Amino acid sequence: MSEKLEKIVEAARLYYQMDYSQQDIAKKLGVSRPTVSRFLQQAKADGIVQITINDPLENNDLVCRQLERQFGLDKAIVVSTPSNDDNVVKKYIGEAAAQYLYDIVRDGDTIAVTWGTTLFEIAQRLQIKNVRDVKVVQLNGGLSYSETNTHASEIMHMIGGAFNTTPYLLPLPAIVDQPLVKQAIEADRHISKILEIGRKANIAMFTVGVPTADSVLVRANYLTQAELEVVNQVGKGDICSRFIDINGDVCAKELDARTIGIELEELRSKEYAVLVAGGIGKAEAVHAAVRGGYPKTIVTDTFTARYLLEQEKAVVC
């Protein structure tokens, strides 16, 4: 451990565990008070210090039970976040989802996952677990070209590493130009084997995308103009690159016929179908996904959880 790192850790211990003032710490370490302040900031930035705030006024347990009853979920995990910023929300729900995945995985399980920044947050926070004969497989194709990094390969290797296994990747585009191309690709015995592993997986962890102009799928020019118009008019989001309407039904049939990966109805048969998504921009897409009955478990933030309950109340009324 470097001398500077030793001082950062010591400053954190003195300040957070022993209630020393920053001035007292400065004298003890032989540095200036502003340096102590920088040490403490660095300790939080590097994860040496992690601060949890338990708000007694926020009853997430009640919200979880309401979500489970309203949408027929096996489990809802609702996370409090310090802000509604997308990056902050992803980190907090990613950490909760990583802990949940760690808790449920057992010997012999097969875990199927999709890609994207939310799944990347999960993969980064996943602890190593000593299990045997676990398989990790990619649920759907990725991108042949994109300015946005989907982290597909990194996600697979990190999750595989956490469970001591070599992952099965789908090094293919999410969407191809013609249905016949898709059929030919999926008929390949190697690809067919990977897709079959995904179908038989007892755990599926996925997120939702939104059909905005900066959507990874839209920017990759996978959609025809006609398909883009349909998605813009009725699409609320996508799961595994398959676009759905407010009821969770696939809303672009021609596009769906060109999409490589798991069929959405197959998610419903999983022992654990875990949707991890949140934030203001994804609230509608999450609502569409749960109305479609695809997840059995959701991991989301308090804003999105309340949005789901309010929307269902409005539908009933």
PDB file of N, CA, C and O in Angstrom, residues 238-312:
ATOM      1  N   ASP A 238     -38.006  -1.504 -25.439  1.00  0.00           N
ATOM      2  CA  ASP A 238     -37.636  -2.804 -25.988  1.00  0.00           C
ATOM      3  C   ASP A 238     -37.029  -3.676 -24.903  1.00  0.00           C
ATOM      4  O   ASP A 238     -36.388  -3.190 -23.970  1.00  0.00           O
ATOM      5  N   ILE A 239     -37.284  -4.968 -25.025  1.00  0.00           N
ATOM      6  CA  ILE A 239     -36.673  -5.991 -24.173  1.00  0.00           C
ATOM      7  C   ILE A 239     -35.932  -6.936 -25.111  1.00  0.00           C
ATOM      8  O   ILE A 239     -36.530  -7.474 -26.044  1.00  0.00           O
ATOM      9  N   CYS A 240     -34.648  -7.123 -24.864  1.00  0.00           N
ATOM     10  CA  CYS A 240     -33.834  -7.998 -25.724  1.00  0.00           C
ATOM     11  C   CYS A 240     -33.986  -7.613 -27.192  1.00  0.00           C
ATOM     12  O   CYS A 240     -34.106  -8.473 -28.068  1.00  0.00           O
ATOM     13  N   SER A 241     -34.035  -6.311 -27.460  1.00  0.00           N
ATOM     14  CA  SER A 241     -34.113  -5.740 -28.817  1.00  0.00           C
ATOM     15  C   SER A 241     -35.461  -5.965 -29.487  1.00  0.00           C
ATOM     16  O   SER A 241     -35.577  -5.781 -30.711  1.00  0.00           O
ATOM     17  N   ARG A 242     -36.463  -6.355 -28.728  1.00  0.00           N
ATOM     18  CA  ARG A 242     -37.822  -6.537 -29.273  1.00  0.00           C
ATOM     19  C   ARG A 242     -38.724  -5.439 -28.706  1.00  0.00           C
ATOM     20  O   ARG A 242     -38.888  -5.333 -27.482  1.00  0.00           O
ATOM     21  N   PHE A 243     -39.305  -4.631 -29.585  1.00  0.00           N
ATOM     22  CA  PHE A 243     -40.068  -3.462 -29.161  1.00  0.00           C
ATOM     23  C   PHE A 243     -41.500  -3.841 -28.763  1.00  0.00           C
ATOM     24  O   PHE A 243     -42.155  -4.648 -29.429  1.00  0.00           O
ATOM     25  N   ILE A 244     -41.962  -3.228 -27.669  1.00  0.00           N
ATOM     26  CA  ILE A 244     -43.289  -3.543 -27.132  1.00  0.00           C
ATOM     27  C   ILE A 244     -44.121  -2.272 -26.947  1.00  0.00           C
ATOM     28  O   ILE A 244     -43.583  -1.179 -26.790  1.00  0.00           O
ATOM     29  N   ASP A 245     -45.457  -2.470 -26.971  1.00  0.00           N
ATOM     30  CA  ASP A 245     -46.372  -1.350 -26.720  1.00  0.00           C
ATOM     31  C   ASP A 245     -46.708  -1.298 -25.231  1.00  0.00           C
ATOM     32  O   ASP A 245     -46.130  -2.027 -24.424  1.00  0.00           O
ATOM     33  N   ILE A 246     -47.658  -0.468 -24.848  1.00  0.00           N
ATOM     34  CA  ILE A 246     -47.977  -0.259 -23.440  1.00  0.00           C
ATOM     35  C   ILE A 246     -48.477  -1.527 -22.758  1.00  0.00           C
ATOM     36  O   ILE A 246     -48.328  -1.707 -21.548  1.00  0.00           O
ATOM     37  N   ASN A 247     -49.061  -2.448 -23.531  1.00  0.00           N
ATOM     38  CA  ASN A 247     -49.543  -3.704 -22.956  1.00  0.00           C
ATOM     39  C   ASN A 247     -48.479  -4.799 -22.943  1.00  0.00           C
ATOM     40  O   ASN A 247     -48.748  -5.922 -22.514  1.00  0.00           O
ATOM     41  N   GLY A 248     -47.301  -4.468 -23.448  1.00  0.00           N
ATOM     42  CA  GLY A 248     -46.226  -5.460 -23.472  1.00  0.00           C
ATOM     43  C   GLY A 248     -46.235  -6.336 -24.701  1.00  0.00           C
ATOM     44  O   GLY A 248     -45.440  -7.283 -24.799  1.00  0.00           O
ATOM     45  N   ASP A 249     -47.106  -6.044 -25.652  1.00  0.00           N
ATOM     46  CA  ASP A 249     -47.167  -6.832 -26.884  1.00  0.00           C
ATOM     47  C   ASP A 249     -46.132  -6.327 -27.890  1.00  0.00           C
ATOM     48  O   ASP A 249     -45.882  -5.114 -27.976  1.00  0.00           O
ATOM     49  N   VAL A 250     -45.540  -7.242 -28.651  1.00  0.00           N
ATOM     50  CA  VAL A 250     -44.588  -6.851 -29.697  1.00  0.00           C
ATOM     51  C   VAL A 250     -45.304  -5.961 -30.703  1.00  0.00           C
ATOM     52  O   VAL A 250     -46.376  -6.313 -31.205  1.00  0.00           O
ATOM     53  N   CYS A 251     -44.729  -4.791 -30.992  1.00  0.00           N
ATOM     54  CA  CYS A 251     -45.463  -3.801 -31.805  1.00  0.00           C
ATOM     55  C   CYS A 251     -44.905  -3.627 -33.209  1.00  0.00           C
ATOM     56  O   CYS A 251     -45.445  -2.850 -33.984  1.00  0.00           O
ATOM     57  N   ALA A 252     -43.817  -4.306 -33.548  1.00  0.00           N
ATOM     58  CA  ALA A 252     -43.262  -4.216 -34.897  1.00  0.00           C
ATOM     59  C   ALA A 252     -42.935  -5.632 -35.357  1.00  0.00           C
ATOM     60  O   ALA A 252     -41.818  -6.111 -35.195  1.00  0.00           O
ATOM     61  N   LYS A 253     -43.919  -6.300 -35.929  1.00  0.00           N
ATOM     62  CA  LYS A 253     -43.800  -7.731 -36.261  1.00  0.00           C
ATOM     63  C   LYS A 253     -42.688  -7.994 -37.276  1.00  0.00           C
ATOM     64  O   LYS A 253     -41.947  -8.987 -37.151  1.00  0.00           O
ATOM     65  N   GLU A 254     -42.583  -7.127 -38.282  1.00  0.00           N
ATOM     66  CA  GLU A 254     -41.554  -7.339 -39.305  1.00  0.00           C
ATOM     67  C   GLU A 254     -40.157  -7.209 -38.691  1.00  0.00           C
ATOM     68  O   GLU A 254     -39.244  -7.970 -39.015  1.00  0.00           O
ATOM     69  N   LEU A 255     -40.007  -6.247 -37.802  1.00  0.00           N
ATOM     70  CA  LEU A 255     -38.736  -6.051 -37.117  1.00  0.00           C
ATOM     71  C   LEU A 255     -38.431  -7.239 -36.204  1.00  0.00           C
ATOM     72  O   LEU A 255     -37.297  -7.726 -36.144  1.00  0.00           O
ATOM     73  N   ASP A 256     -39.444  -7.716 -35.529  1.00  0.00           N
ATOM     74  CA  ASP A 256     -39.290  -8.850 -34.631  1.00  0.00           C
ATOM     75  C   ASP A 256     -38.819 -10.095 -35.382  1.00  0.00           C
ATOM     76  O   ASP A 256     -38.041 -10.897 -34.850  1.00  0.00           O
ATOM     77  N   ALA A 257     -39.277 -10.220 -36.630  1.00  0.00           N
ATOM     78  CA  ALA A 257     -38.899 -11.383 -37.440  1.00  0.00           C
ATOM     79  C   ALA A 257     -37.443 -11.332 -37.881  1.00  0.00           C
ATOM     80  O   ALA A 257     -36.907 -12.329 -38.380  1.00  0.00           O
ATOM     81  N   ARG A 258     -36.793 -10.177 -37.692  1.00  0.00           N
ATOM     82  CA  ARG A 258     -35.379 -10.030 -38.058  1.00  0.00           C
ATOM     83  C   ARG A 258     -34.476  -9.982 -36.830  1.00  0.00           C
ATOM     84  O   ARG A 258     -33.267  -9.758 -36.951  1.00  0.00           O
ATOM     85  N   THR A 259     -35.047 -10.184 -35.646  1.00  0.00           N
ATOM     86  CA  THR A 259     -34.307 -10.028 -34.394  1.00  0.00           C
ATOM     87  C   THR A 259     -33.778 -11.376 -33.900  1.00  0.00           C
ATOM     88  O   THR A 259     -34.526 -12.356 -33.839  1.00  0.00           O
ATOM     89  N   ILE A 260     -32.505 -11.401 -33.539  1.00  0.00           N
ATOM     90  CA  ILE A 260     -31.855 -12.638 -33.098  1.00  0.00           C
ATOM     91  C   ILE A 260     -31.813 -12.698 -31.572  1.00  0.00           C
ATOM     92  O   ILE A 260     -31.341 -11.766 -30.926  1.00  0.00           O
ATOM     93  N   GLY A 261     -32.312 -13.790 -31.039  1.00  0.00           N
ATOM     94  CA  GLY A 261     -32.279 -13.958 -29.583  1.00  0.00           C
ATOM     95  C   GLY A 261     -33.559 -14.573 -29.055  1.00  0.00           C
ATOM     96  O   GLY A 261     -34.408 -15.047 -29.811  1.00  0.00           O
ATOM     97  N   ILE A 262     -33.702 -14.552 -27.761  1.00  0.00           N
ATOM     98  CA  ILE A 262     -34.828 -15.183 -27.102  1.00  0.00           C
ATOM     99  C   ILE A 262     -36.151 -14.512 -27.482  1.00  0.00           C
ATOM    100  O   ILE A 262     -36.211 -13.297 -27.684  1.00  0.00           O
ATOM    101  N   GLU A 263     -37.192 -15.303 -27.661  1.00  0.00           N
ATOM    102  CA  GLU A 263     -38.537 -14.767 -27.859  1.00  0.00           C
ATOM    103  C   GLU A 263     -39.053 -14.285 -26.504  1.00  0.00           C
ATOM    104  O   GLU A 263     -38.811 -14.907 -25.467  1.00  0.00           O
ATOM    105  N   LEU A 264     -39.794 -13.180 -26.497  1.00  0.00           N
ATOM    106  CA  LEU A 264     -40.186 -12.586 -25.220  1.00  0.00           C
ATOM    107  C   LEU A 264     -41.059 -13.508 -24.374  1.00  0.00           C
ATOM    108  O   LEU A 264     -40.925 -13.543 -23.141  1.00  0.00           O
ATOM    109  N   GLU A 265     -41.940 -14.277 -25.010  1.00  0.00           N
ATOM    110  CA  GLU A 265     -42.810 -15.162 -24.225  1.00  0.00           C
ATOM    111  C   GLU A 265     -42.015 -16.220 -23.465  1.00  0.00           C
ATOM    112  O   GLU A 265     -42.478 -16.757 -22.457  1.00  0.00           O
ATOM    113  N   GLU A 266     -40.799 -16.506 -23.947  1.00  0.00           N
ATOM    114  CA  GLU A 266     -39.963 -17.495 -23.271  1.00  0.00           C
ATOM    115  C   GLU A 266     -39.474 -16.991 -21.917  1.00  0.00           C
ATOM    116  O   GLU A 266     -39.117 -17.781 -21.043  1.00  0.00           O
ATOM    117  N   LEU A 267     -39.456 -15.688 -21.714  1.00  0.00           N
ATOM    118  CA  LEU A 267     -39.056 -15.135 -20.426  1.00  0.00           C
ATOM    119  C   LEU A 267     -40.043 -15.537 -19.330  1.00  0.00           C
ATOM    120  O   LEU A 267     -39.658 -15.734 -18.177  1.00  0.00           O
ATOM    121  N   ARG A 268     -41.310 -15.662 -19.706  1.00  0.00           N
ATOM    122  CA  ARG A 268     -42.345 -15.959 -18.704  1.00  0.00           C
ATOM    123  C   ARG A 268     -42.183 -17.336 -18.066  1.00  0.00           C
ATOM    124  O   ARG A 268     -42.690 -17.583 -16.974  1.00  0.00           O
ATOM    125  N   SER A 269     -41.484 -18.240 -18.744  1.00  0.00           N
ATOM    126  CA  SER A 269     -41.331 -19.603 -18.229  1.00  0.00           C
ATOM    127  C   SER A 269     -40.103 -19.767 -17.334  1.00  0.00           C
ATOM    128  O   SER A 269     -39.888 -20.844 -16.783  1.00  0.00           O
ATOM    129  N   LYS A 270     -39.309 -18.704 -17.174  1.00  0.00           N
ATOM    130  CA  LYS A 270     -38.099 -18.808 -16.360  1.00  0.00           C
ATOM    131  C   LYS A 270     -38.450 -18.899 -14.873  1.00  0.00           C
ATOM    132  O   LYS A 270     -39.411 -18.300 -14.410  1.00  0.00           O
ATOM    133  N   GLU A 271     -37.634 -19.646 -14.148  1.00  0.00           N
ATOM    134  CA  GLU A 271     -37.796 -19.698 -12.689  1.00  0.00           C
ATOM    135  C   GLU A 271     -37.586 -18.304 -12.095  1.00  0.00           C
ATOM    136  O   GLU A 271     -38.334 -17.855 -11.231  1.00  0.00           O
ATOM    137  N   TYR A 272     -36.541 -17.625 -12.583  1.00  0.00           N
ATOM    138  CA  TYR A 272     -36.270 -16.246 -12.198  1.00  0.00           C
ATOM    139  C   TYR A 272     -36.152 -15.416 -13.465  1.00  0.00           C
ATOM    140  O   TYR A 272     -35.206 -15.582 -14.237  1.00  0.00           O
ATOM    141  N   ALA A 273     -37.116 -14.528 -13.699  1.00  0.00           N
ATOM    142  CA  ALA A 273     -37.034 -13.567 -14.802  1.00  0.00           C
ATOM    143  C   ALA A 273     -36.929 -12.196 -14.151  1.00  0.00           C
ATOM    144  O   ALA A 273     -37.906 -11.677 -13.607  1.00  0.00           O
ATOM    145  N   VAL A 274     -35.736 -11.615 -14.192  1.00  0.00           N
ATOM    146  CA  VAL A 274     -35.428 -10.442 -13.378  1.00  0.00           C
ATOM    147  C   VAL A 274     -35.244  -9.211 -14.267  1.00  0.00           C
ATOM    148  O   VAL A 274     -34.301  -9.135 -15.056  1.00  0.00           O
ATOM    149  N   LEU A 275     -36.151  -8.263 -14.134  1.00  0.00           N
ATOM    150  CA  LEU A 275     -36.054  -7.004 -14.859  1.00  0.00           C
ATOM    151  C   LEU A 275     -35.363  -5.980 -13.967  1.00  0.00           C
ATOM    152  O   LEU A 275     -35.806  -5.726 -12.843  1.00  0.00           O
ATOM    153  N   VAL A 276     -34.291  -5.398 -14.472  1.00  0.00           N
ATOM    154  CA  VAL A 276     -33.544  -4.383 -13.726  1.00  0.00           C
ATOM    155  C   VAL A 276     -33.572  -3.095 -14.539  1.00  0.00           C
ATOM    156  O   VAL A 276     -32.938  -3.002 -15.596  1.00  0.00           O
ATOM    157  N   ALA A 277     -34.336  -2.116 -14.095  1.00  0.00           N
ATOM    158  CA  ALA A 277     -34.464  -0.859 -14.850  1.00  0.00           C
ATOM    159  C   ALA A 277     -35.100   0.194 -13.966  1.00  0.00           C
ATOM    160  O   ALA A 277     -35.884  -0.118 -13.075  1.00  0.00           O
ATOM    161  N   GLY A 278     -34.757   1.436 -14.232  1.00  0.00           N
ATOM    162  CA  GLY A 278     -35.337   2.529 -13.464  1.00  0.00           C
ATOM    163  C   GLY A 278     -34.966   3.868 -14.063  1.00  0.00           C
ATOM    164  O   GLY A 278     -34.292   3.952 -15.090  1.00  0.00           O
ATOM    165  N   GLY A 279     -35.433   4.910 -13.410  1.00  0.00           N
ATOM    166  CA  GLY A 279     -35.169   6.265 -13.874  1.00  0.00           C
ATOM    167  C   GLY A 279     -36.354   6.836 -14.623  1.00  0.00           C
ATOM    168  O   GLY A 279     -37.188   6.106 -15.178  1.00  0.00           O
ATOM    169  N   ILE A 280     -36.433   8.147 -14.638  1.00  0.00           N
ATOM    170  CA  ILE A 280     -37.566   8.840 -15.253  1.00  0.00           C
ATOM    171  C   ILE A 280     -37.743   8.451 -16.718  1.00  0.00           C
ATOM    172  O   ILE A 280     -38.859   8.220 -17.192  1.00  0.00           O
ATOM    173  N   GLY A 281     -36.646   8.344 -17.453  1.00  0.00           N
ATOM    174  CA  GLY A 281     -36.735   8.065 -18.881  1.00  0.00           C
ATOM    175  C   GLY A 281     -37.205   6.671 -19.224  1.00  0.00           C
ATOM    176  O   GLY A 281     -37.684   6.430 -20.340  1.00  0.00           O
ATOM    177  N   LYS A 282     -37.097   5.744 -18.280  1.00  0.00           N
ATOM    178  CA  LYS A 282     -37.467   4.358 -18.563  1.00  0.00           C
ATOM    179  C   LYS A 282     -38.764   3.920 -17.884  1.00  0.00           C
ATOM    180  O   LYS A 282     -39.165   2.761 -18.013  1.00  0.00           O
ATOM    181  N   ALA A 283     -39.418   4.812 -17.181  1.00  0.00           N
ATOM    182  CA  ALA A 283     -40.600   4.442 -16.404  1.00  0.00           C
ATOM    183  C   ALA A 283     -41.696   3.825 -17.276  1.00  0.00           C
ATOM    184  O   ALA A 283     -42.294   2.806 -16.921  1.00  0.00           O
ATOM    185  N   GLU A 284     -41.971   4.431 -18.435  1.00  0.00           N
ATOM    186  CA  GLU A 284     -43.005   3.898 -19.329  1.00  0.00           C
ATOM    187  C   GLU A 284     -42.627   2.511 -19.844  1.00  0.00           C
ATOM    188  O   GLU A 284     -43.491   1.625 -19.952  1.00  0.00           O
ATOM    189  N   ALA A 285     -41.366   2.335 -20.174  1.00  0.00           N
ATOM    190  CA  ALA A 285     -40.905   1.043 -20.691  1.00  0.00           C
ATOM    191  C   ALA A 285     -41.009  -0.042 -19.621  1.00  0.00           C
ATOM    192  O   ALA A 285     -41.392  -1.180 -19.911  1.00  0.00           O
ATOM    193  N   VAL A 286     -40.678   0.294 -18.380  1.00  0.00           N
ATOM    194  CA  VAL A 286     -40.815  -0.660 -17.283  1.00  0.00           C
ATOM    195  C   VAL A 286     -42.281  -1.028 -17.087  1.00  0.00           C
ATOM    196  O   VAL A 286     -42.630  -2.202 -16.894  1.00  0.00           O
ATOM    197  N   HIS A 287     -43.150  -0.030 -17.166  1.00  0.00           N
ATOM    198  CA  HIS A 287     -44.591  -0.279 -17.030  1.00  0.00           C
ATOM    199  C   HIS A 287     -45.080  -1.246 -18.111  1.00  0.00           C
ATOM    200  O   HIS A 287     -45.834  -2.192 -17.831  1.00  0.00           O
ATOM    201  N   ALA A 288     -44.635  -1.028 -19.347  1.00  0.00           N
ATOM    202  CA  ALA A 288     -45.031  -1.910 -20.451  1.00  0.00           C
ATOM    203  C   ALA A 288     -44.541  -3.334 -20.210  1.00  0.00           C
ATOM    204  O   ALA A 288     -45.256  -4.310 -20.459  1.00  0.00           O
ATOM    205  N   ALA A 289     -43.322  -3.462 -19.698  1.00  0.00           N
ATOM    206  CA  ALA A 289     -42.738  -4.787 -19.461  1.00  0.00           C
ATOM    207  C   ALA A 289     -43.505  -5.557 -18.386  1.00  0.00           C
ATOM    208  O   ALA A 289     -43.782  -6.749 -18.549  1.00  0.00           O
ATOM    209  N   VAL A 290     -43.852  -4.888 -17.294  1.00  0.00           N
ATOM    210  CA  VAL A 290     -44.568  -5.597 -16.217  1.00  0.00           C
ATOM    211  C   VAL A 290     -46.015  -5.868 -16.617  1.00  0.00           C
ATOM    212  O   VAL A 290     -46.591  -6.903 -16.237  1.00  0.00           O
ATOM    213  N   ARG A 291     -46.610  -5.000 -17.407  1.00  0.00           N
ATOM    214  CA  ARG A 291     -47.970  -5.269 -17.894  1.00  0.00           C
ATOM    215  C   ARG A 291     -47.973  -6.467 -18.829  1.00  0.00           C
ATOM    216  O   ARG A 291     -48.960  -7.213 -18.900  1.00  0.00           O
ATOM    217  N   GLY A 292     -46.862  -6.650 -19.538  1.00  0.00           N
ATOM    218  CA  GLY A 292     -46.749  -7.807 -20.424  1.00  0.00           C
ATOM    219  C   GLY A 292     -46.471  -9.103 -19.681  1.00  0.00           C
ATOM    220  O   GLY A 292     -46.518 -10.177 -20.279  1.00  0.00           O
ATOM    221  N   GLY A 293     -46.175  -9.002 -18.393  1.00  0.00           N
ATOM    222  CA  GLY A 293     -45.953 -10.194 -17.579  1.00  0.00           C
ATOM    223  C   GLY A 293     -44.615 -10.871 -17.812  1.00  0.00           C
ATOM    224  O   GLY A 293     -44.456 -12.052 -17.489  1.00  0.00           O
ATOM    225  N   TYR A 294     -43.625 -10.134 -18.333  1.00  0.00           N
ATOM    226  CA  TYR A 294     -42.337 -10.761 -18.627  1.00  0.00           C
ATOM    227  C   TYR A 294     -41.472 -10.986 -17.389  1.00  0.00           C
ATOM    228  O   TYR A 294     -40.875 -12.050 -17.250  1.00  0.00           O
ATOM    229  N   PRO A 295     -41.371 -10.026 -16.471  1.00  0.00           N
ATOM    230  CA  PRO A 295     -40.553 -10.294 -15.277  1.00  0.00           C
ATOM    231  C   PRO A 295     -41.347 -10.966 -14.163  1.00  0.00           C
ATOM    232  O   PRO A 295     -42.556 -10.749 -14.027  1.00  0.00           O
ATOM    233  N   LYS A 296     -40.658 -11.786 -13.378  1.00  0.00           N
ATOM    234  CA  LYS A 296     -41.207 -12.304 -12.128  1.00  0.00           C
ATOM    235  C   LYS A 296     -40.635 -11.530 -10.944  1.00  0.00           C
ATOM    236  O   LYS A 296     -41.189 -11.555  -9.847  1.00  0.00           O
ATOM    237  N   THR A 297     -39.512 -10.877 -11.209  1.00  0.00           N
ATOM    238  CA  THR A 297     -38.872 -10.016 -10.213  1.00  0.00           C
ATOM    239  C   THR A 297     -38.491  -8.714 -10.888  1.00  0.00           C
ATOM    240  O   THR A 297     -38.040  -8.725 -12.040  1.00  0.00           O
ATOM    241  N   ILE A 298     -38.676  -7.595 -10.186  1.00  0.00           N
ATOM    242  CA  ILE A 298     -38.163  -6.331 -10.706  1.00  0.00           C
ATOM    243  C   ILE A 298     -37.258  -5.693  -9.660  1.00  0.00           C
ATOM    244  O   ILE A 298     -37.495  -5.812  -8.458  1.00  0.00           O
ATOM    245  N   VAL A 299     -36.224  -5.046 -10.162  1.00  0.00           N
ATOM    246  CA  VAL A 299     -35.333  -4.246  -9.319  1.00  0.00           C
ATOM    247  C   VAL A 299     -35.380  -2.838  -9.898  1.00  0.00           C
ATOM    248  O   VAL A 299     -34.976  -2.621 -11.047  1.00  0.00           O
ATOM    249  N   THR A 300     -35.903  -1.892  -9.120  1.00  0.00           N
ATOM    250  CA  THR A 300     -36.084  -0.540  -9.639  1.00  0.00           C
ATOM    251  C   THR A 300     -35.915   0.485  -8.531  1.00  0.00           C
ATOM    252  O   THR A 300     -35.621   0.135  -7.383  1.00  0.00           O
ATOM    253  N   ASP A 301     -36.121   1.749  -8.866  1.00  0.00           N
ATOM    254  CA  ASP A 301     -35.978   2.834  -7.897  1.00  0.00           C
ATOM    255  C   ASP A 301     -37.347   3.290  -7.410  1.00  0.00           C
ATOM    256  O   ASP A 301     -38.384   2.904  -7.962  1.00  0.00           O
ATOM    257  N   THR A 302     -37.356   4.124  -6.375  1.00  0.00           N
ATOM    258  CA  THR A 302     -38.627   4.537  -5.755  1.00  0.00           C
ATOM    259  C   THR A 302     -39.489   5.343  -6.721  1.00  0.00           C
ATOM    260  O   THR A 302     -40.712   5.174  -6.741  1.00  0.00           O
ATOM    261  N   PHE A 303     -38.880   6.210  -7.540  1.00  0.00           N
ATOM    262  CA  PHE A 303     -39.667   7.003  -8.482  1.00  0.00           C
ATOM    263  C   PHE A 303     -40.418   6.099  -9.441  1.00  0.00           C
ATOM    264  O   PHE A 303     -41.631   6.253  -9.646  1.00  0.00           O
ATOM    265  N   THR A 304     -39.710   5.151 -10.050  1.00  0.00           N
ATOM    266  CA  THR A 304     -40.326   4.256 -11.026  1.00  0.00           C
ATOM    267  C   THR A 304     -41.385   3.377 -10.364  1.00  0.00           C
ATOM    268  O   THR A 304     -42.453   3.140 -10.941  1.00  0.00           O
ATOM    269  N   ALA A 305     -41.109   2.909  -9.151  1.00  0.00           N
ATOM    270  CA  ALA A 305     -42.069   2.065  -8.430  1.00  0.00           C
ATOM    271  C   ALA A 305     -43.378   2.809  -8.219  1.00  0.00           C
ATOM    272  O   ALA A 305     -44.468   2.262  -8.457  1.00  0.00           O
ATOM    273  N   ARG A 306     -43.289   4.039  -7.797  1.00  0.00           N
ATOM    274  CA  ARG A 306     -44.509   4.829  -7.559  1.00  0.00           C
ATOM    275  C   ARG A 306     -45.214   5.158  -8.859  1.00  0.00           C
ATOM    276  O   ARG A 306     -46.450   5.175  -8.924  1.00  0.00           O
ATOM    277  N   TYR A 307     -44.452   5.386  -9.919  1.00  0.00           N
ATOM    278  CA  TYR A 307     -45.032   5.634 -11.235  1.00  0.00           C
ATOM    279  C   TYR A 307     -45.860   4.428 -11.680  1.00  0.00           C
ATOM    280  O   TYR A 307     -46.986   4.582 -12.174  1.00  0.00           O
ATOM    281  N   LEU A 308     -45.328   3.225 -11.497  1.00  0.00           N
ATOM    282  CA  LEU A 308     -46.038   2.006 -11.892  1.00  0.00           C
ATOM    283  C   LEU A 308     -47.374   1.896 -11.167  1.00  0.00           C
ATOM    284  O   LEU A 308     -48.403   1.583 -11.775  1.00  0.00           O
ATOM    285  N   LEU A 309     -47.363   2.139  -9.866  1.00  0.00           N
ATOM    286  CA  LEU A 309     -48.589   2.024  -9.078  1.00  0.00           C
ATOM    287  C   LEU A 309     -49.601   3.100  -9.463  1.00  0.00           C
ATOM    288  O   LEU A 309     -50.798   2.826  -9.569  1.00  0.00           O
ATOM    289  N   GLU A 310     -49.121   4.315  -9.712  1.00  0.00           N
ATOM    290  CA  GLU A 310     -50.023   5.407 -10.101  1.00  0.00           C
ATOM    291  C   GLU A 310     -50.635   5.154 -11.472  1.00  0.00           C
ATOM    292  O   GLU A 310     -51.829   5.412 -11.691  1.00  0.00           O
ATOM    293  N   GLN A 311     -49.831   4.626 -12.417  1.00  0.00           N
ATOM    294  CA  GLN A 311     -50.345   4.348 -13.760  1.00  0.00           C
ATOM    295  C   GLN A 311     -51.407   3.273 -13.741  1.00  0.00           C
ATOM    296  O   GLN A 311     -52.406   3.350 -14.437  1.00  0.00           O
ATOM    297  N   GLU A 312     -51.188   2.235 -12.949  1.00  0.00           N
ATOM    298  CA  GLU A 312     -52.181   1.161 -12.859  1.00  0.00           C
ATOM    299  C   GLU A 312     -53.480   1.670 -12.218  1.00  0.00           C
ATOM    300  O   GLU A 312     -54.571   1.273 -12.599  1.00  0.00           O
TER     301      GLU A 312
END
